[in-house]
mmCIF file of C-alpha atoms in Angstrom:
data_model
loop_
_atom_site.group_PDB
_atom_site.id
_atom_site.type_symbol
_atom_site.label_atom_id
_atom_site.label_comp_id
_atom_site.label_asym_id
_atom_site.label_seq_id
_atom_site.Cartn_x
_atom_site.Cartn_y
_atom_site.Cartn_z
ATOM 1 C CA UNK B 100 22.915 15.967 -4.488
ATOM 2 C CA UNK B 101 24.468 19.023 -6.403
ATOM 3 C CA UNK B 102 28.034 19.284 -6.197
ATOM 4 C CA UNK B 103 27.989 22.382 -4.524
ATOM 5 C CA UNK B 104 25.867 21.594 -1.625
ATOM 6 C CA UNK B 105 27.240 23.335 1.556
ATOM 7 C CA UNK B 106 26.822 19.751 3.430
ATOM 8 C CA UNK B 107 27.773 17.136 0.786
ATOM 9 C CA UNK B 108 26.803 13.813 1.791
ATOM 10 C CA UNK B 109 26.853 11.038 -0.683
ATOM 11 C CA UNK B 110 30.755 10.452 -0.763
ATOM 12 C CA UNK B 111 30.358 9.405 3.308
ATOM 13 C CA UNK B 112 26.845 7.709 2.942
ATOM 14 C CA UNK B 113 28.907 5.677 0.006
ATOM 15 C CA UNK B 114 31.709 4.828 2.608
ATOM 16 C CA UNK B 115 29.349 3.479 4.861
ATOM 17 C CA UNK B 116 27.293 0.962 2.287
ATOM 18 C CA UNK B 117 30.554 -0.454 1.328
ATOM 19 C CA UNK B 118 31.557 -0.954 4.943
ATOM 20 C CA UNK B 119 28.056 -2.711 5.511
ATOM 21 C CA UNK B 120 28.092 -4.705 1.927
ATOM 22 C CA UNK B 121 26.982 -8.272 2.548
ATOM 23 C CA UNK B 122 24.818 -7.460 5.119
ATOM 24 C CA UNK B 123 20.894 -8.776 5.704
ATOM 25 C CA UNK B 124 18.820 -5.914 4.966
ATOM 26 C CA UNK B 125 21.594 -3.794 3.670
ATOM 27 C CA UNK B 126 21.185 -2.829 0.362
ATOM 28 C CA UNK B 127 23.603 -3.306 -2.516
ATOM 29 C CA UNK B 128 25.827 -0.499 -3.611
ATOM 30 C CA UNK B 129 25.374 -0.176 -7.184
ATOM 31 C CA UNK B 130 27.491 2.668 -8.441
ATOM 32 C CA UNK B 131 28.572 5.952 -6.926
ATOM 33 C CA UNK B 132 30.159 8.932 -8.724
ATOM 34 C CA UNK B 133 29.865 12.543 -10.479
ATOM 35 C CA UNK B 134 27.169 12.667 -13.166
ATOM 36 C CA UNK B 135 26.881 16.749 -14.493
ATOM 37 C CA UNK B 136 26.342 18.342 -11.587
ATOM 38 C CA UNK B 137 25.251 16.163 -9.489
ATOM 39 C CA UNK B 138 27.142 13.689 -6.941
ATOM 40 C CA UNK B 139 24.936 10.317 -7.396
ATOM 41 C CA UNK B 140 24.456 7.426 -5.371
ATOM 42 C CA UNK B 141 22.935 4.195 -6.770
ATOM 43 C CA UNK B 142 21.450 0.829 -4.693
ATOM 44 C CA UNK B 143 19.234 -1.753 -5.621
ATOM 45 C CA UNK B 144 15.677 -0.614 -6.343
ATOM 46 C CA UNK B 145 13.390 -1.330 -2.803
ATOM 47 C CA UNK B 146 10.003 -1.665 -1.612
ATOM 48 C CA UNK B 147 7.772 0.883 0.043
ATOM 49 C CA UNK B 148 9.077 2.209 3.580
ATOM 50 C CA UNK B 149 7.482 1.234 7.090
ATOM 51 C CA UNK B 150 6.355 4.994 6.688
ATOM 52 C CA UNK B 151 4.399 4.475 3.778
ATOM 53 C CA UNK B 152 3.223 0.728 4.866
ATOM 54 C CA UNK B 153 1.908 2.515 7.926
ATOM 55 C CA UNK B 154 0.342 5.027 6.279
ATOM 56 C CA UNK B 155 -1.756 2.455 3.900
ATOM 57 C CA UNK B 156 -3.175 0.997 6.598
ATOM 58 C CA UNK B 157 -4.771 3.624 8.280
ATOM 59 C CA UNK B 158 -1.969 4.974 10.424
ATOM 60 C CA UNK B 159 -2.353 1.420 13.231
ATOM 61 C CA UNK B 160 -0.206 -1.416 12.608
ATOM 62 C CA UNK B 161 -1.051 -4.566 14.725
ATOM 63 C CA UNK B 162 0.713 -6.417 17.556
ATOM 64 C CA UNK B 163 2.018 -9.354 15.406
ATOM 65 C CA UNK B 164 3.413 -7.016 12.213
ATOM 66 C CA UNK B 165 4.993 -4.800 14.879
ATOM 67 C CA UNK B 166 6.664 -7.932 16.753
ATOM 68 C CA UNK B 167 7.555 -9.646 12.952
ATOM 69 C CA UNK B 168 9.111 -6.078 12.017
ATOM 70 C CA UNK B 169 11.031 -5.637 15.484
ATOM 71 C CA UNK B 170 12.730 -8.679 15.537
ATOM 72 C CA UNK B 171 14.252 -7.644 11.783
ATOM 73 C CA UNK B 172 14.860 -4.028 12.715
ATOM 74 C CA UNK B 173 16.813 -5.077 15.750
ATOM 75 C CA UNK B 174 19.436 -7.095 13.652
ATOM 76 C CA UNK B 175 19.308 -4.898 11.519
ATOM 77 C CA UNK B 176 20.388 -2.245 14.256
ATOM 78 C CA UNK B 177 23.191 -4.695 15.536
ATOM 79 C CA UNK B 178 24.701 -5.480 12.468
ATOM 80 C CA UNK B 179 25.140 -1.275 12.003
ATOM 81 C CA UNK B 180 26.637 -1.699 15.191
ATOM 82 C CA UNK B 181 29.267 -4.605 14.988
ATOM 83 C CA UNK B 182 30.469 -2.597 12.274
ATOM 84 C CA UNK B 183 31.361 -0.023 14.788
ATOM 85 C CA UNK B 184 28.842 2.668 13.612
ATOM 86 C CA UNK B 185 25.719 4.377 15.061
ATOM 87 C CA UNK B 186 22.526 5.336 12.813
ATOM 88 C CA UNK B 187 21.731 8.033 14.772
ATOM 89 C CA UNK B 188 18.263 8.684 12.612
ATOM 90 C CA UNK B 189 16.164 5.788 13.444
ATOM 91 C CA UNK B 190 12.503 6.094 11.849
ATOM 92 C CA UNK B 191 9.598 4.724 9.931
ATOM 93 C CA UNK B 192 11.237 6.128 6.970
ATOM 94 C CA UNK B 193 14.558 4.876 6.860
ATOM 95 C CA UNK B 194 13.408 1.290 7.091
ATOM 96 C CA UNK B 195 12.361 -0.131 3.347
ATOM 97 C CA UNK B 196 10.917 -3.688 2.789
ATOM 98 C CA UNK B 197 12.449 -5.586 -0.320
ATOM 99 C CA UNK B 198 10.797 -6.284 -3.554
ATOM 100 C CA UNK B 199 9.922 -10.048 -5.123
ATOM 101 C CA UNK B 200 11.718 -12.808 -3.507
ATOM 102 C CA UNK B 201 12.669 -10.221 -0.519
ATOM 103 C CA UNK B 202 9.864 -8.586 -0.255
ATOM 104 C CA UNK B 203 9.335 -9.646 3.646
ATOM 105 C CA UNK B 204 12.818 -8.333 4.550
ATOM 106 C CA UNK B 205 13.182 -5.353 6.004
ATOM 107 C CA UNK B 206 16.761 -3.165 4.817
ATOM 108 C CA UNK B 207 17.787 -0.035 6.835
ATOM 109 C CA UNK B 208 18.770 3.015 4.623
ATOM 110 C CA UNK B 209 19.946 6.910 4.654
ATOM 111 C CA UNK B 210 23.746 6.458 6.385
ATOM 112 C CA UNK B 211 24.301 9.990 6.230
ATOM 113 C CA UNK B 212 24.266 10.668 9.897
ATOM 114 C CA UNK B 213 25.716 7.601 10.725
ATOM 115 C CA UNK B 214 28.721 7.934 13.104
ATOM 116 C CA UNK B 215 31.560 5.933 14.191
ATOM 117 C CA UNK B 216 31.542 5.271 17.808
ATOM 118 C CA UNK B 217 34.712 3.132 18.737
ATOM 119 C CA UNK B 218 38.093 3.120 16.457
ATOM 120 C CA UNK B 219 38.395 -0.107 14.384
ATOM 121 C CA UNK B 220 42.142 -0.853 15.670
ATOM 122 C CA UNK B 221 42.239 -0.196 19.680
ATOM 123 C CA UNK B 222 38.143 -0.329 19.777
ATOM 124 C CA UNK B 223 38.194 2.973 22.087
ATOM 125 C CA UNK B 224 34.825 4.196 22.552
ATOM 126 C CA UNK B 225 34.277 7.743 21.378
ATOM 127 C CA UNK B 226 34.326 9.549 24.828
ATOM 128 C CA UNK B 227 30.976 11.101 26.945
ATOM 129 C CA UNK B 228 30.225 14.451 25.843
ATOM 130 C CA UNK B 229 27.523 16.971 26.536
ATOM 131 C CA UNK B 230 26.270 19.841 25.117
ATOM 132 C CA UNK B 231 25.554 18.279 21.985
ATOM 133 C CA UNK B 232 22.949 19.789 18.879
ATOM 134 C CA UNK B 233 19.892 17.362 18.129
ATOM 135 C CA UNK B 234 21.046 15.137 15.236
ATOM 136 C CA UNK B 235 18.685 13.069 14.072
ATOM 137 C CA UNK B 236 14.491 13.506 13.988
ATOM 138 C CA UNK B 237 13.267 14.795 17.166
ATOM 139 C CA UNK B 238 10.099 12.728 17.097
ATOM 140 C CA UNK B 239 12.128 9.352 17.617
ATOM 141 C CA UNK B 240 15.058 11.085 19.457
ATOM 142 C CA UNK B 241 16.379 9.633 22.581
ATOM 143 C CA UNK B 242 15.711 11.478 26.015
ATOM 144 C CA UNK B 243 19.595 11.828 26.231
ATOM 145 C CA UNK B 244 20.098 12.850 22.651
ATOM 146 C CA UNK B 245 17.178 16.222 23.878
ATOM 147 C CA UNK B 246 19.719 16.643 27.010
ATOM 148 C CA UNK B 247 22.428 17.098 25.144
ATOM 149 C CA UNK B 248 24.297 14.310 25.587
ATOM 150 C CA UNK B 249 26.418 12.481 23.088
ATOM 151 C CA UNK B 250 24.940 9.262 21.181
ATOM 152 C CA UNK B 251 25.738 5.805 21.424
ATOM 153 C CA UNK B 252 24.530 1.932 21.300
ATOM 154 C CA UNK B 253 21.610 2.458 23.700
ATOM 155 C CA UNK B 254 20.441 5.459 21.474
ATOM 156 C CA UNK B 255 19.236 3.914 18.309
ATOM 157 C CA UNK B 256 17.814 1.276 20.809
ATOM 158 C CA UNK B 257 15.699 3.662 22.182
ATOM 159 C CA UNK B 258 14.748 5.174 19.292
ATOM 160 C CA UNK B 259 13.347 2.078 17.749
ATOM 161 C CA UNK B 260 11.526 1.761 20.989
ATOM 162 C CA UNK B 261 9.361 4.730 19.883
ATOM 163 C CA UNK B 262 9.386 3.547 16.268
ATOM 164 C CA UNK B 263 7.402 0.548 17.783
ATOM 165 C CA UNK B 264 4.856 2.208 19.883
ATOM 166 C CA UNK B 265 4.556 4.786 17.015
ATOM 167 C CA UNK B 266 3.171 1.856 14.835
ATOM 168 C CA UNK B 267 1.398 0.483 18.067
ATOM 169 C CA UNK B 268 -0.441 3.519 19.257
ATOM 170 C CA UNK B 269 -0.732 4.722 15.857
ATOM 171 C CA UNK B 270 0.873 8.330 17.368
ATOM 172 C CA UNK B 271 3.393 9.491 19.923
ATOM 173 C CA UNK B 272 2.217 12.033 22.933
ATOM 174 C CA UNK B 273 4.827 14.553 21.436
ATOM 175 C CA UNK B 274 3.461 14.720 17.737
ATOM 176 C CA UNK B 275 1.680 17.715 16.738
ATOM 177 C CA UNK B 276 2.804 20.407 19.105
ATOM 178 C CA UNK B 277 2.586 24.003 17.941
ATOM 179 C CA UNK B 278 5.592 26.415 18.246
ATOM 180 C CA UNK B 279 6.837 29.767 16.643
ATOM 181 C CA UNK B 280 10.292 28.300 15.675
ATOM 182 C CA UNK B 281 12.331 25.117 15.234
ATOM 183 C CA UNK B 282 14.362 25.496 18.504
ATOM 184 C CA UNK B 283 10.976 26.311 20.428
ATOM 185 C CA UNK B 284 9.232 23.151 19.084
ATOM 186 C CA UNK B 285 12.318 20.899 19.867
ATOM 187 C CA UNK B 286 12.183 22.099 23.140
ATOM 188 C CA UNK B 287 8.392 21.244 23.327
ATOM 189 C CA UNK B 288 9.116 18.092 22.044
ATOM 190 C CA UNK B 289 11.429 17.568 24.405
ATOM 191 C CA UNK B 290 9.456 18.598 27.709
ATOM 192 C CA UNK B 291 6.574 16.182 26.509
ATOM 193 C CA UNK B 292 9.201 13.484 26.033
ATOM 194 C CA UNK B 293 11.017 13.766 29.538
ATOM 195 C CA UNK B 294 7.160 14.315 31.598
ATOM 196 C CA UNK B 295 6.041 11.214 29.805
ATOM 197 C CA UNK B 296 6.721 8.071 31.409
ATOM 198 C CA UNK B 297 7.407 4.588 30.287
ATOM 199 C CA UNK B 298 4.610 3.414 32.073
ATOM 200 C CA UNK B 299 2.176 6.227 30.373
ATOM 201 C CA UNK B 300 3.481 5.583 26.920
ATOM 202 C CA UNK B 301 3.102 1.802 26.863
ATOM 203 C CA UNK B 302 -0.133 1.714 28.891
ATOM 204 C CA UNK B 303 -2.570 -0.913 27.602
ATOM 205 C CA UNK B 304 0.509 -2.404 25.424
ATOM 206 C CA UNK B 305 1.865 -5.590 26.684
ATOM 207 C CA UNK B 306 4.703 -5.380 29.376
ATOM 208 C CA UNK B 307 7.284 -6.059 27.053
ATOM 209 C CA UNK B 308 7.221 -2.613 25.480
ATOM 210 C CA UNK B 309 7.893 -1.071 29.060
ATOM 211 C CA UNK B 310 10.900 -3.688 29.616
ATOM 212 C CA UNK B 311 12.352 -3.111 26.233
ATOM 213 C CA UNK B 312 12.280 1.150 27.521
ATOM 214 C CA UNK B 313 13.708 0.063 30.840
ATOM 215 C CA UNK B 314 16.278 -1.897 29.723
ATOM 216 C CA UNK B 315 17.432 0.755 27.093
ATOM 217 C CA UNK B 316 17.622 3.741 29.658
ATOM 218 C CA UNK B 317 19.401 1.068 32.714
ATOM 219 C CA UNK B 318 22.505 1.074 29.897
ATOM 220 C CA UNK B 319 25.578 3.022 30.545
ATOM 221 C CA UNK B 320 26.760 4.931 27.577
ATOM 222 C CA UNK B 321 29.708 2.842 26.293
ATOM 223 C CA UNK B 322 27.656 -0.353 27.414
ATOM 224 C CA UNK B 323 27.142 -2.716 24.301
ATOM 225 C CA UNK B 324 23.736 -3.887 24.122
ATOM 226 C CA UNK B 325 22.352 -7.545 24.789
ATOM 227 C CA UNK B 326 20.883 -7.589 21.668
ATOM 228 C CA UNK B 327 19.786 -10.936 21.921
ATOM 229 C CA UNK B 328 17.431 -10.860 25.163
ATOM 230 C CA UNK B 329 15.548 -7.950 23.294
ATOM 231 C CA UNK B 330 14.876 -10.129 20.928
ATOM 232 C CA UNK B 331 14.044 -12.456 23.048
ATOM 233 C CA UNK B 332 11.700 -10.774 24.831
ATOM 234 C CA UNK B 333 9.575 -9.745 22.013
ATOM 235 C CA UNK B 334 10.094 -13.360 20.576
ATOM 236 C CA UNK B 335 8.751 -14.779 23.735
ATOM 237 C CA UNK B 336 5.803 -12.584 23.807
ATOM 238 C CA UNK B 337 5.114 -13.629 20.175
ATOM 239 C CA UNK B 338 4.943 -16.883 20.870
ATOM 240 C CA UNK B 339 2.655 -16.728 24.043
ATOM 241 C CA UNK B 340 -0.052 -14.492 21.817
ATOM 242 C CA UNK B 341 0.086 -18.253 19.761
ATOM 243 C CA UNK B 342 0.989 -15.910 16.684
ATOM 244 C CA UNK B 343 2.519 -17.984 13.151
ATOM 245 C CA UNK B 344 5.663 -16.432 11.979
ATOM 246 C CA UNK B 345 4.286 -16.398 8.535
ATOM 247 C CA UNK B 346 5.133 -13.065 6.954
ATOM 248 C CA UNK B 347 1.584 -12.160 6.567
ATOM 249 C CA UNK B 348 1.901 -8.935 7.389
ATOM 250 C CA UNK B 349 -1.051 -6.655 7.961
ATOM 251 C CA UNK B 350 -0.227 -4.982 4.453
ATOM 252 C CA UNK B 351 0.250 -8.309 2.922
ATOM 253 C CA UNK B 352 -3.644 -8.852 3.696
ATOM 254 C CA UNK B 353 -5.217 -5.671 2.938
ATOM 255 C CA UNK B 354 -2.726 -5.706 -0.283
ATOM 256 C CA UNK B 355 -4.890 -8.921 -1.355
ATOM 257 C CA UNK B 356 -7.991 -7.886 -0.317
ATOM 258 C CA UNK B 357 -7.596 -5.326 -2.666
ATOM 259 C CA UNK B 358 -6.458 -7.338 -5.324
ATOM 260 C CA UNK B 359 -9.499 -9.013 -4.797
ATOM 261 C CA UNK B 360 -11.448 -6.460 -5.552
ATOM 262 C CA UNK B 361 -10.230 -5.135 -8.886
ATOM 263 C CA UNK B 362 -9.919 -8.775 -10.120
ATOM 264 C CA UNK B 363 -12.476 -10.738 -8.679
ATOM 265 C CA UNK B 364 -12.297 -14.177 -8.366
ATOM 266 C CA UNK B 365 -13.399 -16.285 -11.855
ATOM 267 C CA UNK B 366 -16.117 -18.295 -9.712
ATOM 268 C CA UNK B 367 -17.998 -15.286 -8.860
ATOM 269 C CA UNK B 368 -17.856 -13.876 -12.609
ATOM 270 C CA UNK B 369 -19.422 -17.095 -13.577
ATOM 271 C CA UNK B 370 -16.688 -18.023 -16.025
ATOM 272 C CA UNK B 371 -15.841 -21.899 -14.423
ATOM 273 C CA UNK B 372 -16.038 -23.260 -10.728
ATOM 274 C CA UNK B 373 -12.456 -22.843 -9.508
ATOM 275 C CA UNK B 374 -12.349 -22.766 -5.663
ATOM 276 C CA UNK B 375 -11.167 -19.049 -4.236
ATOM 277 C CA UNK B 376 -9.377 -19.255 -1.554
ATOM 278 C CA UNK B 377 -9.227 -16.203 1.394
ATOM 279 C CA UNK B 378 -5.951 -15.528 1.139
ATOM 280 C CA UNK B 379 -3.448 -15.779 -1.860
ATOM 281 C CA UNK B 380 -1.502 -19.273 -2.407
ATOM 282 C CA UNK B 381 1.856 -18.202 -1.064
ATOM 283 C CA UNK B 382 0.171 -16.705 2.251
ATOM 284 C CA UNK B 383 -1.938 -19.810 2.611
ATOM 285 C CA UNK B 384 0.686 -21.929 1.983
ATOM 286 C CA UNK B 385 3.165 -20.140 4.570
ATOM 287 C CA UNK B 386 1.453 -21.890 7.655
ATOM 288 C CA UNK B 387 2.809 -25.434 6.236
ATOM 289 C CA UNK B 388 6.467 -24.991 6.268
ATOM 290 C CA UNK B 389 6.012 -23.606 9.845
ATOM 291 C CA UNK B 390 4.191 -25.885 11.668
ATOM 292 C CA UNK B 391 7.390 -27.800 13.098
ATOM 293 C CA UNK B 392 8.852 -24.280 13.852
ATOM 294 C CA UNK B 393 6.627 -23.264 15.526
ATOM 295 C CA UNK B 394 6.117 -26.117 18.627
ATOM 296 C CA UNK B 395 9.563 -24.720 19.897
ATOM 297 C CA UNK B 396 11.193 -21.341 20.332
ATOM 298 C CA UNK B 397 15.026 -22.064 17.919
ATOM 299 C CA UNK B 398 11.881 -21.773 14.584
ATOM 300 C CA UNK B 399 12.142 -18.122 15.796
ATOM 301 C CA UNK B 400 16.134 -17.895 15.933
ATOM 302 C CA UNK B 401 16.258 -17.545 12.445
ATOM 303 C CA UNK B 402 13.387 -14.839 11.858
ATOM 304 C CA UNK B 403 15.023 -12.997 9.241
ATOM 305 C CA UNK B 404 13.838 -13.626 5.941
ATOM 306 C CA UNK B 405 16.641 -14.160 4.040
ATOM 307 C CA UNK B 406 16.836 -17.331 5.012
ATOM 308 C CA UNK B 407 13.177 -18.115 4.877
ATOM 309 C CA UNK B 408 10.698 -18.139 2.273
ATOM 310 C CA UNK B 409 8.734 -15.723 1.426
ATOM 311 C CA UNK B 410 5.045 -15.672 1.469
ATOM 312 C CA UNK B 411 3.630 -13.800 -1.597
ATOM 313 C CA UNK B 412 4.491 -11.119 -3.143
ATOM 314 C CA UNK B 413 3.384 -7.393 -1.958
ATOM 315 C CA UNK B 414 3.980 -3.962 -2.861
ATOM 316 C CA UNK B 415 5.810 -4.068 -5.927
ATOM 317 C CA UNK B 416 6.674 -0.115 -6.637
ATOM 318 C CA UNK B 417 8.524 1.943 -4.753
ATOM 319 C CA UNK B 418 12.006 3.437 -5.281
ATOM 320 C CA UNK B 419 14.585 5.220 -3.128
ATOM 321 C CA UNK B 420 16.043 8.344 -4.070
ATOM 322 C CA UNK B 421 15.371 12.002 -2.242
ATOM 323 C CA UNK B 422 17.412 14.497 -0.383
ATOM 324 C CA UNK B 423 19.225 14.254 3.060
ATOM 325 C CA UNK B 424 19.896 16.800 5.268
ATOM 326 C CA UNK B 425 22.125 16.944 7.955
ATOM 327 C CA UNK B 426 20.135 19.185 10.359
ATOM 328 C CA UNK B 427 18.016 17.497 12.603
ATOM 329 C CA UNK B 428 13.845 17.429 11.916
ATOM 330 C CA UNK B 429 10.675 16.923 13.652
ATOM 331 C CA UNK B 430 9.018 13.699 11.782
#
């Protein structure tokens, strides 16, 4: 960002990653400092974002990516947490996957309206307030963060609530609405939000979705999240659909399939009779080193793929680096 900016954001967003060092799915802090003009921040080099993944294939992600990805994005949510910070701009965008050896974890970026929500020494909650400006993207906003009404825990909970169906239903009821100015089309946004129900946005999605709603909107607004049974909720579901925790995401197949494409396998060029198989070595080789995981529900405890191996490599480009802005936006 130029030095001059009338928002300048770096200097905090550099606080923040060396608060959350060490962290799964928080990427490393490289450098930060003045270079010409320009204040620069530097992390490690990621994947493609859930945004993009989402976008290559064909705007509909499946049940089993969506419940691999929540499970992730929900630490990774937590861990912002126990550090005694909110997000406060949960979205497809702001959630990378890894490159190479990590390229099945998911990191959470863009701290720059992150916000502390309890003092490190007495662990005071920031206090209820109303009357607050949108911060954040109104797409994946919270119904209390369009009323006004100070963020906290349950907030970014929410928010990846929508995240989820977003990838589920492939759109949200409140996308594409027309209006003359910002304000108007927050406020249209915001209408469409409150008139839509749980029920209505999760219908034909298993009950879990609902729950995971419910549970977010029964918390008080200094309450501190169980964490752990929306996990398990969306681990138990998992399970009962008889899906393999494998990594195979649904980019990970289509990724191949192209693959497959531009470099056909030898056997069918005619140059010797090596065996092809459907799906690359690492992905067919994932279901192995599960098998005893998954006959009982502790496999699952330790979904994260940092400490798991990871099955086959993916999209390999991708790099982070574009402009924040503090004001809130629509998508």
């Amino acid at each position: 960002e130029n030095v001059k900016t009338k928002h300048p954001q770096l200097l905090y967003e550099s606080k923040l990653y060396r608060i959350l060092q060490g962290g799964t799915g928080i990427p490393n802090l490289r450098w930060f400092g003045v270079e010409g003009d320009y204040n620069v921040l530097v992390i490690d080099l990621l994947g493609p974002s859930l945004e993009d993944l989402f976008n290559f294939c064909s705007r509909k992600l499946s049940l089993k990516s969506v419940l691999m990805l929540a499970d992730q994005m929900i630490n990774r949510v937590e861990f912002f947490h126990s550090k005694a910070f909110l997000h406060r701009d949960i979205k497809p965008d702001n959630f990378l996957m890894g490159l190479g050896r990590r390229a099945n974890q998911v990191y959470i970026i863009d701290y720059g309206l992150a916000k502390k929500y309890r003092d490190s020494s007495t662990h005071q909650h920031i206090p209820y307030r109303e009357n607050k400006n949108l911060t954040g993207t109104a797409r994946y906003a919270s119904m209390n963060t369009h009323l006004g009404i100070e963020q906290s825990r349950r907030d970014d909970l929410e928010s990846l609530g929508f995240v989820l169906m977003y990838f589920l239903r492939g759109s949200l009821p409140w996308q594409g609405l027309k209006a003359g100015t910002k304000k108007q089309k927050y406020e249209k946004i915001s209408e469409k939000k409150v008139s839509t129900s749980i029920e209505a946005l999760c219908r034909g999605y298993p009950t879990e979705f609902a729950s995971y709603f419910h549970y977010c909107r029964s918390l008080r607004f200094d309450d501190k999240p169980d964490y752990a049974y929306l996990k398990r909720i969306f681990r138990d579901l998992f399970i009962r659909e008889g899906f393999q925790f494998d990594y195979v995401f649904d980019w990970t197949i289509l990724k191949y399939q192209q693959s497959q494409l531009t470099n056909p396998p030898a056997r069918a060029l005619g140059l010797g009779a090596g065996t092809s198989s459907p799906l690359p070595p690492a992905i067919a080789n994932a279901d192995r080193h599960t098998a005893a995981e998954d006959t009982r529900a502790a496999g699952l405890s330790s979904m994260d793929s940092s400490r798991r191996r990871a099955s086959g490599p993916l999209m390999s480009s991708g790099n982070y680096a574009k402009q924040k802005s503090p004001v809130a936006n629509d998508h």
